[in-house]
Amino acid sequence: MSKEIFNPTRFNKSNNPDFEQVLEAHLSRRTLLKGGLGLSAMAVLGSFGLAGCGGSSSSGSPTASSAQLGFNSIAGSKIDAVSVPEGYTAQVLAPWGQPITASGSAWKDDGTNNAEDQDNAMGMHHDGLHFFPLNDEGTDGLLCVNHEYIDQNALHPTGSDADENGIRSSVDQVRKEINAHGVAVVRIQLQANGEWMVVDDDPLNRRYTGATTMDISGPLAYSSKLETPFSPDGSQARGTLNNCGNGYTPWGTYLTCEENWPGYFINTGETTAEQERIGIDTSGTTRYGWETVAGSPEERVDEFARFNVTPTGANASEDYRNEANGHGYIVEIDPYTANSRAVKRTALGRFRHEGCTFGKLEAGQPITFYSGHDSRFEYMYKFVSEALWDPADADATDRMAMGDKYMDAGTLYVARFDAGGTGAWLPLTLDGATQDGGVLADHFDSLEDIILNTAGAADLAGATPMDRPEWCAVDPFTGSVYLTLTNNTRRDESTGTNAANPRLNNKFGHVIRWDEGETASEFSWDIFVFGSDAAGDAETNLSGLDEFNQFASPDGLAFDKRGIMWIQTDNGADEVEEYTNDQMLAVVPSMLTDADGNAETINAANQGELRRFFVGPNGCEVTGFSMSPDYTTIFLSIQHPGNWPYSTDAAEETPANMSVRPRASVVAIRKTDGGEIGV
Ligand code: FEO
Ligand code: CA
Ligand code: CA
């Protein structure tokens, strides 16, 4: 979630093991599980590494990128404009409120657009996104954009109508807020002048909001635990909320991730174990108080009552006790099919999903999807498909059938990071082992129940509490998986550290990485880079960062297909914030090898290869990443800017003494000569 709405509560009350601080262990190069060697073989042979720059594996495919960053790191900035390297442009594209269908009015800068306008326009607080091309050149395509949450002060003429107790009165205001959440699918085209344009009212343009009906698939489909008066057979849920990170699939669909959804629901009565574990509110009102307009004569089909999940009737057919059970999932959307139904893929677990990223594909092998749970002391998960990857499925025309094939049946695992650079994936299945020597079946009756309380099952299995897992990205050359751990200032003497989260008061965050082992249950890991200010002491600035790459709170993370990794920040550390707004950095990890070809982490000698490429405007968070297929445009999101955008030129500074209604937006970055970005 954004630092703006971050809930500091520790939801994980388990006492999973924390290890002694082992700085030396995590700083040493990890041993890589490559070439079919398992952990035991590795222990005999000792450390061996990837082939060096431009090297090839025995199968002939390159094991390292040959990309060279072709720009100089830019200085930090703190202005109401974005900053890019010399020779680059940045365009404001598809900002909040821009109509995408003919049913919505033009955006008004006084906040007076109504709920129906919002239902037909770009939502608020853009986050994860992905570009799906519609031609070979990549100059025409569909942009899918997450809208994570809202700023009521910007959304309405004079902010929320809530009274001192949080009670709302305007049904249209509440509907507008619900409609500002979710996902937008919008067609965009590159014009001859090098600028992108939104195609107005394209048949493929559409919104998925906090109210859109969606199907449930996987273990919880047709479960009694999802029965509501709206969906008596438990096959549907209404809306997707707090859509943060994203993913996409090899078959051309978009994945949107439900992150901080518990705050939209309240239970003032008897709570369930899973509600307590995930943190559903039990008093006051929900985050925006939508449930407080329930019972209005204008209410349709319990559209507001459903956010109050307090059991009041005799059973689930008489109240909305199960409404929240339809949230907390990875949601699949087929952008290429107009009006297609979104599907919640429950097999991938139910928690605060930050993102969802598939591992390196191999024909005839399962597909792995990675997803982190973003809260303090929460866990990292992976889902391994039962179906084996058939490359022909990449061209399937019934894309959602591919989702059914690869995402509805498989095994969900949670990560235990052990000292010494190895780790174990713990299966969250009925026969999965628990720390006390039993199995999860001792605590759960079915896989449905495990999924519903994924984090509770992971507690029992003995997962490692992490410093807020955010986005994941997979190196297309090495298959190594990178994960941002944004920060955790509550990691103190009482909680202790562990090998994978070794810093007390971790205000700067770090990026961890791992390689899968020979079996689905083993991996090896190390820490790629530690966030820090340049002036940080030796215990803090462990990666030797300087002014030109100091950063804090890594969050968004992506690889492009050339092997360049892009790191985005949602900074919460004053030491870096005093120097720069949130930013995006680039590095080519597979190029960082020692003389023997072993993979290296960022250190004082090589840190110049981590370069600042972009800085956002004041107040914002930089998030979401996608590239056009020819690498000539980067699309990213600017979320919750303070006083921006001033014009369609994202780099044009809002004049001093001028206030604009802030609008989250996509920013399209290009080179002035139209060439490849970054190299
Ligand atoms: Fe919505 Fe964890 O960032
Ligand atoms: Ca995030
Ligand atoms: Ca964040």
XYZ file of C-alpha atoms and ligand atoms in Angstrom:
684
model
C 0.000 0.000 0.000
C 1.077 3.552 -0.198
C 2.732 5.061 2.846
C -0.217 7.460 2.811
C -2.685 4.807 3.944
C -0.321 2.330 5.570
C -1.796 0.699 8.662
C 1.004 0.215 11.207
C -0.827 -2.500 13.151
C 1.039 -5.748 13.470
C -1.533 -8.266 12.267
C 0.796 -11.235 12.510
C 0.706 -12.186 16.199
C 2.595 -15.436 15.711
C 6.053 -15.932 17.138
C 7.753 -17.448 14.170
C 11.466 -17.851 14.691
C 13.774 -14.903 14.404
C 17.446 -15.602 14.120
C 20.472 -13.798 15.434
C 21.607 -10.984 13.270
C 23.900 -12.521 10.695
C 25.185 -9.674 8.611
C 28.161 -11.618 7.333
C 26.021 -14.499 6.143
C 23.616 -12.443 4.079
C 26.321 -10.216 2.654
C 28.350 -13.108 1.315
C 27.555 -14.185 -2.200
C 24.893 -16.753 -2.326
C 25.496 -20.127 -3.781
C 23.407 -20.581 -6.858
C 21.352 -23.626 -7.520
C 21.896 -24.000 -11.231
C 22.471 -26.820 -13.662
C 20.305 -29.324 -11.855
C 22.334 -29.466 -8.671
C 20.353 -29.678 -5.474
C 21.224 -28.367 -2.077
C 23.181 -31.427 -1.040
C 25.308 -31.389 -4.177
C 25.932 -27.723 -3.687
C 27.119 -28.275 -0.163
C 29.752 -30.655 -1.484
C 30.893 -28.502 -4.376
C 30.725 -25.163 -2.613
C 29.932 -21.914 -4.336
C 29.674 -21.636 -8.077
C 28.194 -18.889 -10.101
C 26.549 -17.812 -13.264
C 28.542 -17.488 -16.439
C 29.921 -14.002 -16.778
C 28.875 -11.213 -19.062
C 27.510 -12.520 -22.321
C 28.074 -16.114 -21.281
C 25.910 -18.960 -22.459
C 24.389 -21.918 -20.731
C 24.927 -25.404 -22.069
C 21.595 -25.122 -23.874
C 22.862 -22.076 -25.766
C 20.564 -19.387 -24.393
C 22.384 -16.398 -22.900
C 22.678 -16.381 -19.124
C 23.448 -12.685 -18.836
C 22.098 -9.555 -20.409
C 24.310 -7.595 -22.777
C 22.457 -4.350 -22.032
C 24.614 -1.372 -21.033
C 22.962 1.581 -19.365
C 23.445 4.515 -21.712
C 22.473 7.403 -19.468
C 24.118 9.159 -16.566
C 22.471 9.009 -13.176
C 20.429 12.150 -12.617
C 20.464 14.240 -9.456
C 17.548 14.135 -7.048
C 14.883 16.838 -7.279
C 12.078 18.262 -5.182
C 9.829 20.182 -7.544
C 6.245 19.989 -8.877
C 7.430 18.243 -12.047
C 9.069 14.983 -13.087
C 12.770 14.793 -13.949
C 14.276 12.599 -16.689
C 17.793 12.355 -18.176
C 18.826 14.721 -20.948
C 17.372 13.692 -24.296
C 14.172 12.260 -22.797
C 10.574 13.527 -22.651
C 7.753 12.678 -20.261
C 4.064 12.992 -21.118
C 1.001 13.031 -18.871
C -1.278 10.287 -20.237
C -4.704 9.134 -19.036
C -4.852 11.041 -15.733
C -7.565 10.525 -13.119
C -10.966 11.615 -14.407
C -10.224 11.502 -18.143
C -13.353 10.021 -19.771
C -12.771 6.751 -21.637
C -16.326 6.057 -22.806
C -18.978 8.324 -24.359
C -21.138 8.048 -21.228
C -18.921 10.246 -19.064
C -18.665 14.034 -19.069
C -15.375 15.816 -19.525
C -13.245 16.081 -16.366
C -13.966 19.249 -14.387
C -11.266 20.864 -12.305
C -13.682 21.774 -9.505
C -14.405 18.184 -8.431
C -18.061 18.267 -9.533
C -18.044 15.221 -11.819
C -20.619 12.755 -10.500
C -20.511 9.012 -9.798
C -21.632 8.104 -13.323
C -18.884 10.260 -14.839
C -16.370 8.489 -12.613
C -17.701 5.088 -13.710
C -16.796 6.038 -17.295
C -13.430 7.678 -16.649
C -9.930 6.846 -15.430
C -9.996 6.018 -11.732
C -7.891 7.627 -9.019
C -4.420 6.943 -7.610
C -2.913 4.947 -10.466
C -0.636 2.068 -9.440
C 0.412 -1.120 -11.311
C -0.110 -1.080 -15.066
C 0.632 -3.082 -18.212
C 0.685 -2.346 -21.949
C -0.893 -4.980 -24.223
C 0.007 -4.322 -27.891
C -2.552 -4.423 -30.682
C -0.039 -4.285 -33.538
C 3.459 -5.611 -34.204
C 5.004 -2.162 -34.073
C 3.624 -1.603 -30.573
C 2.242 1.808 -31.537
C -1.347 0.770 -30.770
C -2.397 -1.078 -27.662
C -4.375 -1.399 -24.473
C -3.194 0.014 -21.202
C -4.539 -1.664 -18.065
C -4.143 0.560 -14.997
C -4.788 -0.149 -11.306
C -6.494 2.514 -9.189
C -5.458 1.763 -5.640
C -7.294 4.222 -3.393
C -8.631 7.787 -3.293
C -7.909 11.285 -2.072
C -11.314 12.576 -1.003
C -10.073 16.171 -0.962
C -9.217 16.029 -4.652
C -12.128 13.775 -5.641
C -14.908 16.052 -4.356
C -15.381 19.840 -4.542
C -14.671 20.353 -0.830
C -13.621 16.922 0.388
C -15.634 14.207 2.123
C -19.098 14.912 3.532
C -18.351 12.762 6.603
C -19.436 14.174 9.968
C -17.267 14.065 13.088
C -18.176 10.402 13.566
C -17.311 9.436 10.008
C -20.982 9.172 8.975
C -21.548 9.918 5.296
C -24.675 11.454 3.783
C -24.225 11.740 0.001
C -24.927 8.521 -1.868
C -23.473 10.003 -5.056
C -20.239 10.868 -3.251
C -19.917 7.317 -1.945
C -20.687 5.795 -5.338
C -18.119 8.102 -6.931
C -15.514 6.873 -4.445
C -16.324 3.224 -5.135
C -16.123 3.926 -8.881
C -12.755 5.663 -8.512
C -11.287 2.327 -7.308
C -10.463 -0.712 -9.441
C -8.982 -1.021 -12.918
C -9.197 0.888 -16.211
C -8.666 -0.673 -19.630
C -7.997 2.023 -22.215
C -6.800 1.975 -25.806
C -3.842 4.227 -26.604
C -2.039 5.022 -29.853
C 1.291 6.649 -30.648
C 0.911 9.634 -32.945
C 3.376 10.878 -35.562
C 4.528 13.648 -33.221
C 5.818 11.080 -30.731
C 2.991 11.603 -28.236
C 0.517 8.960 -27.073
C -3.215 9.601 -27.185
C -6.206 7.924 -25.539
C -8.662 6.566 -28.116
C -11.967 8.021 -26.946
C -14.829 5.580 -26.544
C -12.961 2.626 -28.080
C -15.110 -0.552 -27.809
C -12.365 -2.113 -25.667
C -12.286 0.775 -23.183
C -13.905 -0.135 -19.885
C -13.788 0.146 -16.119
C -13.778 -2.500 -13.402
C -14.665 -0.768 -10.138
C -15.310 -1.496 -6.478
C -18.835 -2.478 -7.541
C -18.309 -4.616 -10.685
C -19.592 -8.200 -10.505
C -16.776 -10.749 -10.835
C -16.555 -14.542 -10.932
C -14.819 -16.675 -8.316
C -12.631 -19.561 -9.483
C -10.335 -22.076 -7.821
C -10.826 -23.729 -4.409
C -13.311 -21.132 -3.092
C -15.635 -21.138 -6.116
C -19.131 -22.184 -5.038
C -17.961 -22.372 -1.408
C -20.522 -21.814 1.335
C -17.943 -19.405 2.775
C -18.680 -17.087 -0.147
C -22.450 -17.298 0.088
C -24.089 -13.846 0.248
C -27.611 -12.608 -0.503
C -26.139 -11.297 -3.773
C -24.484 -14.625 -4.670
C -26.354 -17.471 -2.947
C -24.203 -20.139 -4.624
C -20.898 -18.440 -3.747
C -19.824 -18.082 -7.373
C -19.544 -14.284 -7.556
C -18.157 -11.308 -5.681
C -18.758 -7.599 -6.121
C -15.884 -5.291 -6.892
C -12.125 -5.212 -6.581
C -10.548 -2.851 -4.040
C -7.161 -1.372 -3.250
C -5.604 -2.622 -6.479
C -1.925 -2.073 -5.900
C 0.745 -4.015 -7.768
C -0.114 -5.958 -10.894
C 1.027 -8.800 -13.044
C 0.271 -10.237 -16.446
C 0.246 -13.745 -17.813
C 2.083 -15.499 -20.660
C -1.284 -15.823 -22.436
C -2.020 -12.098 -22.603
C -4.217 -11.318 -19.610
C -3.828 -8.722 -16.878
C -3.545 -9.526 -13.176
C -4.661 -6.971 -10.601
C -3.837 -7.515 -6.937
C -6.118 -6.743 -4.000
C -3.857 -5.309 -1.319
C -5.186 -3.326 1.614
C -8.816 -4.509 1.281
C -9.523 -5.399 4.959
C -9.970 -1.706 5.809
C -13.068 -1.499 3.606
C -15.021 -3.907 5.842
C -16.170 -3.874 9.443
C -17.455 -6.502 11.866
C -18.750 -5.163 15.182
C -20.048 -8.569 16.269
C -18.483 -11.977 16.646
C -15.342 -12.222 14.529
C -13.787 -15.242 12.844
C -10.180 -16.401 13.146
C -9.387 -15.294 9.615
C -10.902 -11.850 10.181
C -8.767 -11.400 13.275
C -5.629 -12.618 11.515
C -6.057 -10.348 8.489
C -7.221 -7.310 10.432
C -10.869 -6.574 9.584
C -11.958 -3.530 11.629
C -14.178 -4.184 14.662
C -15.159 -0.675 15.734
C -15.776 2.790 14.349
C -16.314 2.990 10.614
C -14.532 1.573 7.580
C -11.767 3.531 5.835
C -14.186 5.785 3.948
C -17.414 4.985 5.794
C -19.255 3.614 2.753
C -21.362 1.329 4.978
C -22.791 4.363 6.777
C -25.127 5.206 3.870
C -26.659 1.702 3.968
C -30.437 1.873 4.193
C -30.685 5.029 2.104
C -33.742 5.016 -0.188
C -31.284 5.395 -3.053
C -29.369 2.208 -2.185
C -29.522 -0.550 -4.808
C -29.031 -4.254 -4.032
C -27.317 -3.613 -0.678
C -24.484 -1.820 -2.477
C -23.387 -0.133 0.784
C -24.743 -2.538 3.410
C -22.386 -5.228 2.128
C -19.329 -3.491 3.612
C -20.662 -4.225 7.106
C -19.900 -7.924 7.604
C -21.332 -8.144 11.130
C -23.524 -11.275 11.449
C -27.036 -9.984 12.145
C -29.297 -12.606 10.560
C -29.788 -16.302 11.181
C -27.336 -17.324 8.469
C -25.327 -16.113 5.456
C -28.459 -15.718 3.340
C -29.649 -12.944 5.659
C -26.587 -10.746 6.081
C -23.219 -9.962 4.511
C -21.032 -11.887 6.949
C -19.229 -13.473 3.970
C -18.806 -10.374 1.808
C -15.129 -9.810 2.731
C -14.399 -13.459 1.863
C -14.789 -12.446 -1.778
C -11.798 -10.105 -1.454
C -8.047 -10.536 -1.030
C -7.238 -12.278 -4.298
C -5.385 -12.073 -7.591
C -7.925 -11.022 -10.219
C -7.529 -11.901 -13.914
C -8.841 -9.653 -16.701
C -8.765 -10.307 -20.468
C -8.080 -6.849 -21.918
C -8.523 -7.977 -25.515
C -12.176 -9.022 -25.108
C -14.749 -6.262 -24.710
C -16.955 -6.511 -21.628
C -15.211 -9.681 -20.458
C -15.869 -10.776 -16.867
C -13.012 -10.497 -14.374
C -12.180 -13.676 -12.431
C -10.797 -13.930 -8.895
C -8.203 -16.724 -8.836
C -8.472 -17.996 -5.262
C -5.855 -20.762 -5.584
C -3.126 -18.102 -5.324
C -4.081 -17.361 -1.739
C -5.953 -14.677 0.159
C -3.962 -11.911 1.813
C -2.827 -8.352 1.079
C -1.420 -9.148 -2.351
C 1.063 -6.566 -3.512
C 1.856 -7.961 -6.960
C 1.884 -11.198 -8.969
C 4.798 -12.205 -11.196
C 5.380 -15.436 -13.105
C 8.759 -17.166 -12.995
C 10.955 -18.000 -15.973
C 8.934 -20.205 -18.314
C 10.043 -23.642 -19.417
C 8.025 -25.837 -21.760
C 6.762 -28.931 -19.983
C 7.339 -27.457 -16.512
C 4.809 -25.891 -14.113
C 4.327 -22.118 -14.084
C 5.259 -20.371 -10.836
C 3.551 -17.162 -9.695
C 5.090 -15.086 -6.911
C 3.127 -12.746 -4.638
C 4.104 -10.915 -1.461
C 1.907 -9.922 1.482
C 2.586 -6.269 2.234
C 2.382 -5.716 5.946
C 5.021 -5.686 8.614
C 6.192 -9.201 9.537
C 4.182 -10.828 6.754
C 5.273 -13.437 4.251
C 6.327 -14.238 0.697
C 4.287 -16.799 -1.278
C 4.482 -18.728 -4.519
C 1.909 -20.764 -6.426
C 3.075 -23.647 -8.612
C 0.618 -24.756 -11.269
C -0.466 -28.326 -11.640
C -0.663 -27.917 -15.424
C 2.624 -27.930 -17.339
C 3.442 -25.004 -19.594
C 2.639 -25.487 -23.272
C 4.111 -22.561 -25.267
C 1.264 -22.868 -27.791
C -1.048 -21.571 -25.061
C 0.563 -18.131 -25.384
C -1.512 -17.693 -28.551
C -4.785 -19.081 -27.202
C -7.840 -17.084 -28.229
C -9.853 -18.098 -25.146
C -7.446 -16.470 -22.720
C -9.549 -16.929 -19.603
C -9.580 -20.689 -20.291
C -5.792 -20.530 -19.935
C -6.271 -18.889 -16.558
C -8.573 -21.771 -15.641
C -5.871 -24.208 -16.777
C -2.845 -22.703 -15.039
C -4.196 -20.720 -12.089
C -7.023 -22.765 -10.584
C -5.160 -25.947 -9.603
C -1.720 -26.167 -8.064
C 0.144 -25.771 -4.795
C 0.512 -22.634 -2.721
C 3.761 -22.306 -0.742
C 5.127 -19.787 1.758
C 8.809 -18.943 2.159
C 11.110 -19.705 5.064
C 14.447 -17.920 4.622
C 17.127 -19.746 6.608
C 20.462 -18.417 7.772
C 23.310 -19.278 5.439
C 21.550 -18.318 2.217
C 19.232 -21.269 1.777
C 15.497 -21.469 2.215
C 12.464 -23.717 2.059
C 9.082 -23.313 0.395
C 6.486 -24.689 2.820
C 3.352 -26.142 1.190
C 0.037 -24.743 2.426
C -1.916 -27.936 1.890
C -3.801 -30.210 4.265
C -0.790 -32.512 4.487
C 1.659 -29.615 4.721
C 3.835 -29.803 7.840
C 3.420 -27.465 10.797
C 6.217 -26.321 13.081
C 4.897 -28.409 15.941
C 5.339 -31.668 14.060
C 1.752 -31.968 12.874
C 0.059 -31.110 9.619
C -2.253 -28.286 8.577
C -5.149 -30.773 8.540
C -4.928 -30.671 12.348
C -6.128 -27.053 12.120
C -8.122 -26.792 8.887
C -10.930 -28.903 7.438
C -10.295 -28.179 3.790
C -8.100 -26.391 1.281
C -10.839 -23.738 1.127
C -10.310 -22.980 4.791
C -6.532 -22.799 4.353
C -6.895 -20.347 1.458
C -9.386 -18.226 3.368
C -6.864 -17.818 6.186
C -3.671 -18.095 4.155
C -1.616 -16.028 6.599
C -2.840 -18.083 9.564
C -1.804 -21.292 7.804
C 1.578 -19.739 7.014
C 2.053 -18.914 10.723
C 1.578 -22.579 11.570
C 3.917 -23.721 8.795
C 6.737 -21.548 10.148
C 7.193 -18.884 7.462
C 9.734 -16.068 7.903
C 8.287 -12.681 8.916
C 9.558 -10.139 6.392
C 9.980 -6.370 6.218
C 6.862 -5.784 4.082
C 7.077 -7.786 0.826
C 6.090 -5.535 -2.083
C 6.773 -6.238 -5.779
C 8.564 -9.201 -7.333
C 10.432 -9.315 -10.653
C 12.147 -12.147 -12.518
C 15.414 -11.726 -14.423
C 14.634 -12.952 -17.975
C 18.202 -14.251 -18.390
C 19.006 -15.929 -15.076
C 15.513 -16.666 -13.741
C 16.547 -15.130 -10.411
C 13.610 -13.653 -8.523
C 13.935 -10.201 -6.917
C 11.629 -8.908 -4.182
C 11.397 -5.431 -2.656
C 11.110 -5.321 1.142
C 10.062 -1.739 1.537
C 10.774 -1.023 5.223
C 9.856 -2.018 8.760
C 10.471 0.502 11.502
C 8.807 -1.812 14.023
C 11.604 -4.342 13.767
C 13.240 -3.756 17.107
C 14.946 -5.605 19.936
C 11.687 -7.238 20.943
C 10.961 -8.683 17.511
C 14.594 -9.334 16.640
C 16.026 -9.684 13.178
C 16.400 -12.703 10.941
C 18.875 -13.508 8.203
C 16.662 -12.160 5.416
C 15.640 -9.044 7.360
C 18.843 -8.210 9.205
C 18.446 -4.532 10.110
C 16.706 -3.235 13.204
C 14.514 -0.181 12.540
C 14.695 -0.956 8.817
C 13.573 2.456 7.580
C 15.315 2.232 4.203
C 14.277 -1.254 3.049
C 16.198 -3.721 0.845
C 15.890 -5.915 -2.234
C 16.297 -9.635 -1.704
C 16.686 -12.233 -4.472
C 16.609 -15.972 -4.802
C 17.060 -18.850 -7.220
C 14.755 -21.818 -7.194
C 16.346 -25.162 -6.355
C 16.030 -28.528 -7.982
C 12.769 -29.246 -6.212
C 9.817 -26.939 -5.642
C 10.602 -26.749 -1.934
C 14.165 -25.407 -1.942
C 15.834 -22.158 -2.899
C 18.954 -20.104 -2.272
C 19.005 -16.380 -1.606
C 20.997 -13.267 -0.894
C 20.339 -9.554 -0.454
C 20.977 -7.638 -3.675
C 20.932 -4.080 -2.350
C 20.184 -2.197 0.861
C 18.428 1.171 0.707
C 20.232 3.990 2.506
C 21.052 7.654 2.404
C 24.509 8.411 1.044
C 25.601 9.693 4.456
C 24.453 6.536 6.222
C 26.978 4.904 8.534
C 28.653 1.584 7.793
C 25.880 -0.362 9.522
C 23.256 1.372 7.372
C 24.803 2.089 3.972
C 25.742 -1.541 3.419
C 25.711 -1.219 -0.377
C 27.914 1.880 -0.542
C 25.330 4.137 -2.193
C 26.145 7.740 -3.024
C 24.208 10.893 -3.863
C 23.377 9.597 -7.333
C 21.634 6.429 -6.242
C 20.669 6.826 -2.595
C 17.125 5.589 -2.118
C 14.680 4.399 0.540
C 11.587 2.183 0.570
C 11.910 0.202 -2.664
C 8.412 -0.748 -3.800
C 7.638 -1.098 -7.546
C 10.019 -3.504 -9.294
C 10.216 -4.778 -12.873
C 12.599 -6.275 -15.394
C 12.323 -5.369 -19.029
C 13.103 -8.142 -21.507
C 16.629 -6.787 -22.064
C 17.520 -7.634 -18.474
C 17.357 -4.101 -17.057
C 15.767 -4.009 -13.611
C 13.804 -0.890 -12.645
C 13.377 -0.043 -8.938
C 10.699 2.447 -7.845
C 10.314 4.020 -4.421
C 7.582 4.997 -1.930
C 9.966 6.729 0.419
C 9.305 7.074 4.109
C 12.815 8.025 5.320
C 13.577 11.701 5.983
C 17.287 11.306 5.232
C 16.541 10.570 1.572
C 13.378 12.645 1.355
C 15.381 15.751 2.228
C 17.391 15.161 -0.932
C 14.862 13.902 -3.461
C 11.272 13.021 -4.222
C 10.366 9.427 -5.028
C 12.269 8.023 -7.939
C 13.050 5.155 -10.321
C 16.511 3.619 -10.646
C 17.909 1.140 -13.174
C 20.522 -1.624 -12.986
C 21.448 -4.723 -15.018
C 21.928 -7.347 -12.309
C 23.173 -10.172 -14.532
C 26.063 -7.944 -15.673
C 27.313 -7.634 -12.103
C 29.727 -10.531 -11.796
C 33.139 -10.989 -10.248
C 36.251 -12.156 -12.091
C 35.098 -15.762 -11.779
C 31.670 -15.006 -13.197
C 29.853 -15.287 -9.859
C 26.801 -13.083 -9.394
C 27.514 -10.058 -7.237
C 25.395 -7.875 -5.022
C 25.571 -4.076 -5.070
C 28.694 -2.951 -3.216
C 30.967 0.074 -2.923
C 32.958 -0.965 -6.000
C 30.084 -1.534 -8.445
C 27.361 0.737 -7.061
C 27.790 3.185 -9.956
C 25.909 0.643 -12.082
C 22.744 1.463 -10.101
C 21.570 4.700 -11.702
C 18.763 7.131 -11.035
C 16.668 7.492 -14.216
C 13.554 9.336 -13.082
C 12.274 11.491 -10.235
C 8.587 12.184 -9.593
C 6.889 15.430 -8.577
C 6.494 16.591 -4.962
C 4.308 14.441 -2.758
C 4.022 11.496 -5.155
C 4.953 7.842 -5.178
C 6.446 6.334 -8.355
C 4.873 2.954 -9.152
C 3.835 0.647 -11.993
C 6.051 -0.210 -14.965
C 5.550 -1.390 -18.522
C 7.389 -0.909 -21.804
C 6.305 -0.852 -25.415
C 7.622 -3.968 -27.222
C 10.253 -1.934 -29.103
C 11.570 -0.409 -25.835
C 10.880 3.153 -27.026
C 8.258 4.034 -24.366
C 8.168 3.421 -20.619
C 4.758 3.708 -19.004
C 4.694 4.306 -15.261
C 2.272 5.724 -12.690
C 2.555 8.864 -10.603
C 0.344 8.315 -7.554
C -0.862 10.971 -5.089
C 1.124 13.955 -6.440
C 0.796 17.141 -4.371
C 0.462 19.922 -6.954
C 0.802 18.352 -10.390
C 0.212 17.975 -13.351
C 0.389 21.491 -14.716
C 0.232 20.553 -18.409
C 0.531 17.480 -20.645
C 4.297 17.880 -20.350
C 4.993 15.948 -17.143
C 8.313 17.781 -16.797
C 6.716 21.228 -16.867
C 6.786 22.610 -13.351
C 3.614 23.947 -11.771
C 4.299 27.685 -11.363
C 5.062 28.904 -7.859
C 1.998 30.233 -6.058
C -0.328 28.221 -8.288
C -2.427 25.331 -6.976
C -3.806 22.668 -9.305
C -6.235 19.894 -8.388
C -3.765 17.005 -8.173
C -4.313 14.089 -10.558
C -2.573 10.747 -10.470
C -1.560 9.827 -13.995
C 0.282 7.502 -16.293
C 3.516 9.076 -17.517
C 4.861 8.003 -20.929
C 8.643 8.459 -21.152
C 10.361 8.545 -24.553
C 13.617 9.638 -26.095
C 13.352 12.789 -28.182
C 14.871 10.862 -31.087
C 12.436 7.981 -30.600
C 15.219 5.505 -29.803
C 15.462 2.677 -27.275
C 15.190 3.795 -23.685
C 17.863 3.254 -21.093
C 20.718 2.048 -23.320
Fe 0.076 -0.535 -2.395
Fe 2.315 -2.211 -0.765
O 1.886 -0.870 -1.903
Ca 3.243 -0.530 -3.606
Ca 4.585 1.093 -0.486
